[in-house]
Tab-separated table of C-alpha atoms in Angstrom:
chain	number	residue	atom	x	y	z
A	174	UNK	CA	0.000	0.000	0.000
A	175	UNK	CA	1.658	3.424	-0.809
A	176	UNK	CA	1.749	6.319	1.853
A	177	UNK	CA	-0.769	8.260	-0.120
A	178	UNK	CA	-3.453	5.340	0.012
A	179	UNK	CA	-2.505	4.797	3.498
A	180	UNK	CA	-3.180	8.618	4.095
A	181	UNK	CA	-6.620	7.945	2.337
A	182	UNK	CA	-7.569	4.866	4.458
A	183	UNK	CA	-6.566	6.529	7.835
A	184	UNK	CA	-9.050	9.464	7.060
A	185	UNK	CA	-12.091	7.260	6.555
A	186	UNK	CA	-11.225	4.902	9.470
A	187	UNK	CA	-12.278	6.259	13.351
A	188	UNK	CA	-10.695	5.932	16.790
A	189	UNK	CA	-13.217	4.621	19.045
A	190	UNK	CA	-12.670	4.509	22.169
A	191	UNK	CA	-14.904	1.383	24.664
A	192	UNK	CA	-15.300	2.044	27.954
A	193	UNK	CA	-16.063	-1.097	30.248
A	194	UNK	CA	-13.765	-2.759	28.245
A	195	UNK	CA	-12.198	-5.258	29.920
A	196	UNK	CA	-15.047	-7.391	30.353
A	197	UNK	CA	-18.501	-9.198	29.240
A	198	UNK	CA	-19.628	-7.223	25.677
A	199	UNK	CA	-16.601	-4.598	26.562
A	200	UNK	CA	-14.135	-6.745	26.031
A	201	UNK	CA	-15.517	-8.827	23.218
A	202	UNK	CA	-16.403	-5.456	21.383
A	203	UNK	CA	-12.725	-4.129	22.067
A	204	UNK	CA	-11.408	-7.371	20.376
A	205	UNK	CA	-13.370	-7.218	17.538
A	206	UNK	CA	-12.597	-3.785	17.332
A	207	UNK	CA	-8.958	-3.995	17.517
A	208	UNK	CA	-8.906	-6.832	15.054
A	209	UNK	CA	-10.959	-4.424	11.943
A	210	UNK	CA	-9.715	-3.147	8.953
A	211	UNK	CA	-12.402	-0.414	9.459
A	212	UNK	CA	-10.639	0.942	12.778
A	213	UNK	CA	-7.462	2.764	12.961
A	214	UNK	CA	-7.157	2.403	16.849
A	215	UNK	CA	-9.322	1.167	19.750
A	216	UNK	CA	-9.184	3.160	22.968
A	217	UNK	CA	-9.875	0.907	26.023
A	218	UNK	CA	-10.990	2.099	29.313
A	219	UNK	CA	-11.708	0.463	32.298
A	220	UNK	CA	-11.105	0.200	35.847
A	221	UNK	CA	-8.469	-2.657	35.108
A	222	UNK	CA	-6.995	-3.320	32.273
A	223	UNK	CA	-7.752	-6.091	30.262
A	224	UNK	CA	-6.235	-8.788	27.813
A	225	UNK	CA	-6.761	-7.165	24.068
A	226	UNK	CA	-2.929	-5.927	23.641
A	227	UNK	CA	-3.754	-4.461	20.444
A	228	UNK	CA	-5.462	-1.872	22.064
A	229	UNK	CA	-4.374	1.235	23.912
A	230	UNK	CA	-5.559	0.974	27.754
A	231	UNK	CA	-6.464	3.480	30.456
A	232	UNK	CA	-7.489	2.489	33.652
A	233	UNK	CA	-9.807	4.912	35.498
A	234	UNK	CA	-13.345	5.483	36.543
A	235	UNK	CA	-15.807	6.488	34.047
A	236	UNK	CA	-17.576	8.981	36.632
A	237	UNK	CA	-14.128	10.607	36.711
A	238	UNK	CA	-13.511	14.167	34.549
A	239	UNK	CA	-10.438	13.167	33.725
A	240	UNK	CA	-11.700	10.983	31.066
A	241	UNK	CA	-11.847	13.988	28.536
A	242	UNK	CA	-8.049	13.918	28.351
A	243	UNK	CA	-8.177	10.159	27.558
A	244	UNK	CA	-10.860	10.755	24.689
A	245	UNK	CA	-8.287	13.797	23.191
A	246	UNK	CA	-5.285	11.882	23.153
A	247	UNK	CA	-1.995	12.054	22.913
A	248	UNK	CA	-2.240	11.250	19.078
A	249	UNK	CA	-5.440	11.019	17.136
A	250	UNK	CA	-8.728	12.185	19.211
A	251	UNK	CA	-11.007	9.992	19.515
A	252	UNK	CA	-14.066	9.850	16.767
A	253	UNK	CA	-16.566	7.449	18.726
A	254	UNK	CA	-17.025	6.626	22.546
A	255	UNK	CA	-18.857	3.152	23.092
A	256	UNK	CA	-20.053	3.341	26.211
A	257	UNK	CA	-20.713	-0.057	27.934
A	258	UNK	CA	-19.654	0.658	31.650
A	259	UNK	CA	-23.159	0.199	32.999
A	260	UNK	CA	-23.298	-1.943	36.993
A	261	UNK	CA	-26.584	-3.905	35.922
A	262	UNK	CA	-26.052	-7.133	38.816
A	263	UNK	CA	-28.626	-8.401	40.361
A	264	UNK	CA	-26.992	-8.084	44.168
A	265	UNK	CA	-25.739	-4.516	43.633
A	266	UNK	CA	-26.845	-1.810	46.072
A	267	UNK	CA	-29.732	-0.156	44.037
A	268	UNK	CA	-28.786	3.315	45.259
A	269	UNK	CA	-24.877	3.165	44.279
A	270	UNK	CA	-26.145	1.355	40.990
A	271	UNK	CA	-27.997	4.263	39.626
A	272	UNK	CA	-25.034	6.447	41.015
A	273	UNK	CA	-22.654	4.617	39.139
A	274	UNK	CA	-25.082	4.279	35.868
A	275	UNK	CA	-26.273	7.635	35.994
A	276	UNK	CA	-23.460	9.536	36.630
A	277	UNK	CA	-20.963	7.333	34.666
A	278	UNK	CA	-23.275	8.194	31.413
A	279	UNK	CA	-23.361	11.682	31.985
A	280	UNK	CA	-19.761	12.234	32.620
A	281	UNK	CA	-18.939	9.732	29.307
A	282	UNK	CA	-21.429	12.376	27.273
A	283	UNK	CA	-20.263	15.609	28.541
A	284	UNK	CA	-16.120	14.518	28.218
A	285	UNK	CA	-16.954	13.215	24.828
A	286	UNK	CA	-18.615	16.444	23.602
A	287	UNK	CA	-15.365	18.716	25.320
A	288	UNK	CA	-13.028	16.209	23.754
A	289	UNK	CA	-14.863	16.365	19.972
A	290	UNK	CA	-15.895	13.505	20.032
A	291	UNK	CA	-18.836	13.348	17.196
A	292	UNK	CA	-20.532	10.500	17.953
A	293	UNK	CA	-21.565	8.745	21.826
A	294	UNK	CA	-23.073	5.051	21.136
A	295	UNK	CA	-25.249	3.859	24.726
A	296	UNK	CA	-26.327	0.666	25.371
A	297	UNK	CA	-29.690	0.270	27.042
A	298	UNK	CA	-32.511	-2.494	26.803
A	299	UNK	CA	-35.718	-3.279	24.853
A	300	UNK	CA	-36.882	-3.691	28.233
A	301	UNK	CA	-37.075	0.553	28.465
A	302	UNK	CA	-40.649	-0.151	26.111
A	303	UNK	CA	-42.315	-1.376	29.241
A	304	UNK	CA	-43.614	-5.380	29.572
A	305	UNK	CA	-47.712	-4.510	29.286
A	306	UNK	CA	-50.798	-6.655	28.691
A	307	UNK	CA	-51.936	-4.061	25.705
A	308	UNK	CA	-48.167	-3.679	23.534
A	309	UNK	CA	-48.714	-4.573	20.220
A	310	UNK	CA	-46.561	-7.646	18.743
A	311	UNK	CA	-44.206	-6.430	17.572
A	312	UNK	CA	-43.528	-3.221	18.680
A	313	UNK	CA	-42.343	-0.826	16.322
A	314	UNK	CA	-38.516	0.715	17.421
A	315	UNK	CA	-40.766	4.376	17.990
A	316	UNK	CA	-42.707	3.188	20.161
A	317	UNK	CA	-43.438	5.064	23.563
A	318	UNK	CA	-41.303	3.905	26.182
A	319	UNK	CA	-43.923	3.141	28.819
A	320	UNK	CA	-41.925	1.358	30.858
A	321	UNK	CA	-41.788	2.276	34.977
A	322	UNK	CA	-38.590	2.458	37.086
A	323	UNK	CA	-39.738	-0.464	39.551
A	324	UNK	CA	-38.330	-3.748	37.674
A	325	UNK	CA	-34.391	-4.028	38.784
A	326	UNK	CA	-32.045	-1.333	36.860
A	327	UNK	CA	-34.954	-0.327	33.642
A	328	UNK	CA	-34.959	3.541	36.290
A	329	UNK	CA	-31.782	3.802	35.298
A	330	UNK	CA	-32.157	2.748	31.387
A	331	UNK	CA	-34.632	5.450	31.443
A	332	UNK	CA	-32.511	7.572	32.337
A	333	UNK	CA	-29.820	7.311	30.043
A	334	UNK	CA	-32.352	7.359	27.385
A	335	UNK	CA	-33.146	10.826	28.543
A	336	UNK	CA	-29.526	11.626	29.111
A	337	UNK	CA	-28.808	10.199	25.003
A	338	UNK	CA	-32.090	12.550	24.209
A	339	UNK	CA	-30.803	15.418	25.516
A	340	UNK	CA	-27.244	15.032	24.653
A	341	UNK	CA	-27.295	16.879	21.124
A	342	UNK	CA	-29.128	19.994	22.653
A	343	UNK	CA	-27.133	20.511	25.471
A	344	UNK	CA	-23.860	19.556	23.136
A	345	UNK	CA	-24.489	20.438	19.550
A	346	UNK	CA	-22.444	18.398	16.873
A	347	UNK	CA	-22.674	15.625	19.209
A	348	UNK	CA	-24.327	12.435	17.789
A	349	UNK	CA	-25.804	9.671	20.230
A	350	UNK	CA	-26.825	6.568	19.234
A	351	UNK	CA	-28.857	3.990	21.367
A	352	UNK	CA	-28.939	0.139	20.935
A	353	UNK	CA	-31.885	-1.803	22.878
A	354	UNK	CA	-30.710	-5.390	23.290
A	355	UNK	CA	-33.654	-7.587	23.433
A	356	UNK	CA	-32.899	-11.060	26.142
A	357	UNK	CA	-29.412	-10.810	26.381
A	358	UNK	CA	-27.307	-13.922	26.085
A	359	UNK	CA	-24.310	-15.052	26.684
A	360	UNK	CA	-20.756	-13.691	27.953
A	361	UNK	CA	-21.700	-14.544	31.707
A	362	UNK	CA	-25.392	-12.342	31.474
A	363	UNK	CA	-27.125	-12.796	34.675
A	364	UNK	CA	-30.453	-11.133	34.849
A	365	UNK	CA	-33.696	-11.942	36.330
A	366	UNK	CA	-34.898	-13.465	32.675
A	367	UNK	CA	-31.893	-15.288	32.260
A	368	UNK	CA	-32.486	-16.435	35.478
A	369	UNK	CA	-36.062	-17.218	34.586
A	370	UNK	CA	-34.605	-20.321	33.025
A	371	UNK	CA	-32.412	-21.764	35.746
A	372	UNK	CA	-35.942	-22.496	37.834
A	373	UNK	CA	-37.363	-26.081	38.299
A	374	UNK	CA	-40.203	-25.113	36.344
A	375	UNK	CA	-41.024	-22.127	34.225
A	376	UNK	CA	-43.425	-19.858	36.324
A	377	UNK	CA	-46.232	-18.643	33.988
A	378	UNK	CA	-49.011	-16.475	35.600
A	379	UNK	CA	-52.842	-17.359	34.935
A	380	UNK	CA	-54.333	-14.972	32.344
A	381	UNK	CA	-50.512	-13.824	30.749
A	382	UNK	CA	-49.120	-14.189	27.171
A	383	UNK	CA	-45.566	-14.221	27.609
A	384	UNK	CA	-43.342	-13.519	24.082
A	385	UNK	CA	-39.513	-14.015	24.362
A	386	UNK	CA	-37.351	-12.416	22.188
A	387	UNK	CA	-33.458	-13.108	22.421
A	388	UNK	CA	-30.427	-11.187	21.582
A	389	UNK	CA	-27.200	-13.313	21.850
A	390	UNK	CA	-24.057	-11.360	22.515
A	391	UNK	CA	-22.490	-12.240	19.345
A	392	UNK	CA	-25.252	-10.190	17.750
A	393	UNK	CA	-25.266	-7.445	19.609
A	394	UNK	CA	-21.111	-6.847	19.458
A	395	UNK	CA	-22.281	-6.809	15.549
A	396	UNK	CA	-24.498	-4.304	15.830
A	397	UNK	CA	-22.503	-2.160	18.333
A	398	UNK	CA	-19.719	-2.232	15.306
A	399	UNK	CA	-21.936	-1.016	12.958
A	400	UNK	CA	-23.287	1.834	15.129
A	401	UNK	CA	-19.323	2.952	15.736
A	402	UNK	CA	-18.697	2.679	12.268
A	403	UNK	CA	-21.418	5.237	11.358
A	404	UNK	CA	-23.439	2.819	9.967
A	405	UNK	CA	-26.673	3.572	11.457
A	406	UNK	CA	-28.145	6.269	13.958
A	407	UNK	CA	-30.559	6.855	16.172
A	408	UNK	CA	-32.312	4.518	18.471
A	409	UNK	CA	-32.867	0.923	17.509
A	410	UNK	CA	-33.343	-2.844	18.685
A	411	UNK	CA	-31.007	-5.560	18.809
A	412	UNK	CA	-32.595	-9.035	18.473
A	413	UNK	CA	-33.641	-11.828	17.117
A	414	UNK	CA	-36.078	-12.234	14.046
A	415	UNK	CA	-39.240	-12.649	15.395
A	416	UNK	CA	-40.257	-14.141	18.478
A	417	UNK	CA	-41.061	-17.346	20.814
A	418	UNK	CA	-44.527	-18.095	22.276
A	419	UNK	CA	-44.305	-19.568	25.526
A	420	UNK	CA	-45.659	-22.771	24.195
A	421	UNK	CA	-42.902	-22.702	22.000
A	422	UNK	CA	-40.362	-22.605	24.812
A	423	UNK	CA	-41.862	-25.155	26.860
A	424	UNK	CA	-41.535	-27.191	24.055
A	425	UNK	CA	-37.827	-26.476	22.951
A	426	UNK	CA	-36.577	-26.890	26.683
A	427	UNK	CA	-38.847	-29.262	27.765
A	428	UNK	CA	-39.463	-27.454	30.782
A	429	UNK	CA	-43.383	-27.819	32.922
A	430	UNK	CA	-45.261	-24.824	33.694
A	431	UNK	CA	-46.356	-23.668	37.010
A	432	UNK	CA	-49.197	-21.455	36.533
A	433	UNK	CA	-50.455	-19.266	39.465
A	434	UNK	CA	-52.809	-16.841	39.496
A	435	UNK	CA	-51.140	-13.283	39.409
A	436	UNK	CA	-52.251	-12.032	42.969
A	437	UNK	CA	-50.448	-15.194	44.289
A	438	UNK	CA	-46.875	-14.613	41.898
A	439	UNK	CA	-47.199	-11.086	42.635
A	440	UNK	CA	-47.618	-10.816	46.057
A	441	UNK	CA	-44.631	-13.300	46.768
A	442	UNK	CA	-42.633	-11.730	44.913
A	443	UNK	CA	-43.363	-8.645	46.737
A	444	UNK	CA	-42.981	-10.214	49.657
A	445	UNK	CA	-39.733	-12.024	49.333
A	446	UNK	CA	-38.308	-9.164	47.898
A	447	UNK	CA	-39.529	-6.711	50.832
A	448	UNK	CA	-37.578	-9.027	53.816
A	449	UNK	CA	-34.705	-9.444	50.952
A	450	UNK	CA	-34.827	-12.798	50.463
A	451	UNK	CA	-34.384	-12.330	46.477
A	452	UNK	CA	-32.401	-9.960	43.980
A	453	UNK	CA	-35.879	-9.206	41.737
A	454	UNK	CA	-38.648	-6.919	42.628
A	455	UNK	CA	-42.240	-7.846	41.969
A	456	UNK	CA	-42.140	-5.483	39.163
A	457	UNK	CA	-40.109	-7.762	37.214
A	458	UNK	CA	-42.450	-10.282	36.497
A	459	UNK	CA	-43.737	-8.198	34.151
A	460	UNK	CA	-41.604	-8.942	32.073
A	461	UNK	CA	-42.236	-12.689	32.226
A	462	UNK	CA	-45.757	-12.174	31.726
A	463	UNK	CA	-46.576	-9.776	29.149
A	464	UNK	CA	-44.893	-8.938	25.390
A	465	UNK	CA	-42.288	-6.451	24.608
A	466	UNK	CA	-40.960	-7.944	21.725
A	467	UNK	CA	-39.703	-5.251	19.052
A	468	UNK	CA	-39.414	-4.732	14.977
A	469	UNK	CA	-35.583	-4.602	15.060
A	470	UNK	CA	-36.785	-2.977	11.382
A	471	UNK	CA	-33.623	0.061	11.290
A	472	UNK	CA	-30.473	-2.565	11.923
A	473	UNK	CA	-31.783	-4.354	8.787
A	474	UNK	CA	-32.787	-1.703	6.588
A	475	UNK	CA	-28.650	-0.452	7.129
A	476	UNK	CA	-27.907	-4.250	5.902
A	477	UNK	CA	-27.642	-5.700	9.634
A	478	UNK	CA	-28.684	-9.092	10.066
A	479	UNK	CA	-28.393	-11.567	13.019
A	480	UNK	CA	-26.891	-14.572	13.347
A	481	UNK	CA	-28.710	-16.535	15.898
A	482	UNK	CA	-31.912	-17.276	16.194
A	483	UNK	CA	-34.632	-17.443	19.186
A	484	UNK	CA	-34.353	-21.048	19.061
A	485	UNK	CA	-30.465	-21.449	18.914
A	486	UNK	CA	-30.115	-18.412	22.052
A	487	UNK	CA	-32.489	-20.306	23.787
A	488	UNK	CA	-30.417	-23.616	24.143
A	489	UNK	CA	-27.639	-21.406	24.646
A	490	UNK	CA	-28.668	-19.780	27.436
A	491	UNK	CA	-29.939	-23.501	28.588
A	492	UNK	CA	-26.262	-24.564	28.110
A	493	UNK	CA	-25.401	-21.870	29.987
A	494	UNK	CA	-27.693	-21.900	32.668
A	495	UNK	CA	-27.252	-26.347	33.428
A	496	UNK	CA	-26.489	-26.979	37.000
A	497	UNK	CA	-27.677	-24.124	38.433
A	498	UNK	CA	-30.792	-23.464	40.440
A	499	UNK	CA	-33.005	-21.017	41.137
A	500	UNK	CA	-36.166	-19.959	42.718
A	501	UNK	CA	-38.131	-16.649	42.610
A	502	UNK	CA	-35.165	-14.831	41.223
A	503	UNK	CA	-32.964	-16.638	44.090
A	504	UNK	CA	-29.761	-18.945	43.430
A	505	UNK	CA	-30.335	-21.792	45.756
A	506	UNK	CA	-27.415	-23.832	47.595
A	507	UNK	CA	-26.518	-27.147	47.196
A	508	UNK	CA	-28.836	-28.439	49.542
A	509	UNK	CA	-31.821	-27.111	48.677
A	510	UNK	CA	-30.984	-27.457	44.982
A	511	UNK	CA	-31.138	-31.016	45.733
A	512	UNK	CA	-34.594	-30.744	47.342
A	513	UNK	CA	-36.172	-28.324	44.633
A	514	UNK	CA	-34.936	-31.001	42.127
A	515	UNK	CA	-36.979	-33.807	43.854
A	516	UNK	CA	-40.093	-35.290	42.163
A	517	UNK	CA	-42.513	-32.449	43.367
A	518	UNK	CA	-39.671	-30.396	42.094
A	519	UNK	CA	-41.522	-26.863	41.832
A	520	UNK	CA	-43.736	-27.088	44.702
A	521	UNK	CA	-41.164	-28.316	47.059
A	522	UNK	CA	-39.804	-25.588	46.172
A	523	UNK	CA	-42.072	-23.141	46.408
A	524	UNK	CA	-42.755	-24.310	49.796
A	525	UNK	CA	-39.290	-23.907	50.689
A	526	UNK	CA	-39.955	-20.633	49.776
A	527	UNK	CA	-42.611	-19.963	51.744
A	528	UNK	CA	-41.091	-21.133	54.367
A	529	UNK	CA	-38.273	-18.563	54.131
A	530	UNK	CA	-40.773	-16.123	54.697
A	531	UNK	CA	-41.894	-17.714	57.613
A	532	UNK	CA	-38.482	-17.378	59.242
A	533	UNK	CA	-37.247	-14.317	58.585
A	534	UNK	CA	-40.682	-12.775	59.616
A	535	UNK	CA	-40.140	-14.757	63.372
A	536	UNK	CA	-36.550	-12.927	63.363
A	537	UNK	CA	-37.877	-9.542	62.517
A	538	UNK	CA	-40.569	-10.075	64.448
A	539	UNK	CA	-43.637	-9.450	61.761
């Protein structure tokens, strides 16, 4: 290649910069990044560094200031900012969560716009359309997002949609872009729907119509790529084509219902959760119960198209999930694994359950 052509390809070919990096979709994104023809340099950031030596590391905080100075450079600035550093686990501390979410976004937006950066790329969640008994299926990707900050981290989605919304007003020249993963998949994801799947039976609720839709990881590190190469805008779902009935799952994992009625699944969840005896408030079901599957109509019409399918995430995730146990959004020990696994597998369990409650309202004294 002569220097002129090089000249030409460097011009057309962006520094992005990934923060959360060195792990889960950071890391895979930073590798695939690193490894493109289409990139001229991947800037990593993290709070440790991690294993893709092709890229260029810093190791800070993303709520830190300082960040602007690693988004100008000491070379090329930085074109894009992927910004995946988002604290969505299950046993975090709900207050420092949003703290970190929150805060971590807007510092990532307002360094990007003082650095130049010309185009922010946030990662949220289909689940920021709201899980309700009246959503069409599909849902188109303009759809009002109707969903309420109860169901564990979607407050703080919402927020960084409003955060991306703003963005260009408050920083003109700035370009965000928002991806909404449906079911996310793979790369260690643990979240109350994955964890849906780990239970002795699959808990439907009398009177629901639950639709699954599944993004594996794979996919969505695709689709982040295209986003930081400018190849779409705007906000859009990441997913699967199409969608699985629950029918359709009980008969691809060969899984049993348990149907309750929804004043008996929602008020234990309430409960347990209330006397912390699991990660998932009530409002989670929701999500479990009605549809929020999504037209992932703009990644296509820009040439995107996923690799997996429902059916394929969906014994992934089983894969994935083998050997462990859970009940009402709670990983179970070894020993009561082995009685939840019995022949009256789900309602020894939920008995168990119940019987949690029982206890911990003798030690606080309800």
């Amino acid at each position: 290649m002569s220097s002129s052509e090089s000249h030409v390809r460097a011009a057309r070919t962006p520094t992005v910069a990934v923060t959360g990096a060195a792990a889960g979709v950071g890391a895979l994104l930073t590798e695939r990044l690193a490894a493109s023809e289409e990139i001229k340099q991947v800037i990593a950031l993290d709070e440790r560094r991690g294993e893709v030596t092709e890229a260029q590391w810093h190791t800070l905080d993303v709520r830190d200031p300082a960040i602007a100075d690693r988004l100008r450079g000491d070379g090329d600035p930085v074109d894009v900012v992927v910004h995946l550093a988002l604290d969505l686990d299950l046993e975090s501390d709900p207050a420092a969560r949003t703290a970190y979410n929150v805060r971590g976004t807007q510092t990532v937006l307002t360094a990007a716009a003082a650095a130049g950066v010309h185009r922010v790329v946030l990662c949220t969640s289909a689940m920021v359309y709201g899980a309700l008994q009246d959503n069409d299926v599909p849902l188109s990707e303009d759809a009002e997002l109707r969903a309420t900050a109860d169901a564990t981290g979607v407050g703080d989605l919402l927020e960084i949609e409003r955060l991306a919304h703003r963005a260009p007003r408050a920083h003109p020249g700035l370009n965000v872009t928002v991806l909404r993963p449906t079911v996310l998949v793979g790369a260690g994801s643990d979240t109350t729907l994955t964890r849906h799947f780990e239970s002795p039976r699959l808990l439907v609720v009398a009177g629901s119509r639950p639709c699954w839709q599944f993004c594996h990881v794979e996919d969505l590190v695709t689709a982040l790529e295209y986003a930081a190469l400018e190849k779409v805008e705007g906000e859009m779902v990441v997913g699967c084509d199409g969608w699985l009935e629950q029918e359709e799952v009980e008969q691809l994992t060969g899984m049993r219902r348990m149907e309750l009625p929804s004043s008996v699944a929602l008020g234990a969840a309430s409960r347990l959760h209330r006397l912390g005896l699991t990660p998932s408030p009530a409002a989670d079901l929701a999500y479990t119960m009605y549809p929020w599957v999504v037209s992932g109509s703009r990644l296509h019409d820009a040439g995107w198209r996923p690799r997996w399918t429902n059916e394929e995430v969906l014994a992934a995730l089983l894969e994935e999930v083998s050997g462990r146990h859970t009940v009402a959004g709670r990983r179970l020990g070894r020993t009561e694994a082995a009685t939840a696994a019995g022949a009256a597998g789900a309602t020894v369990a939920l008995l168990g359950t119940a019987a949690l409650v029982r206890r911990a309202r003798k030690r606080r004294g309800l």
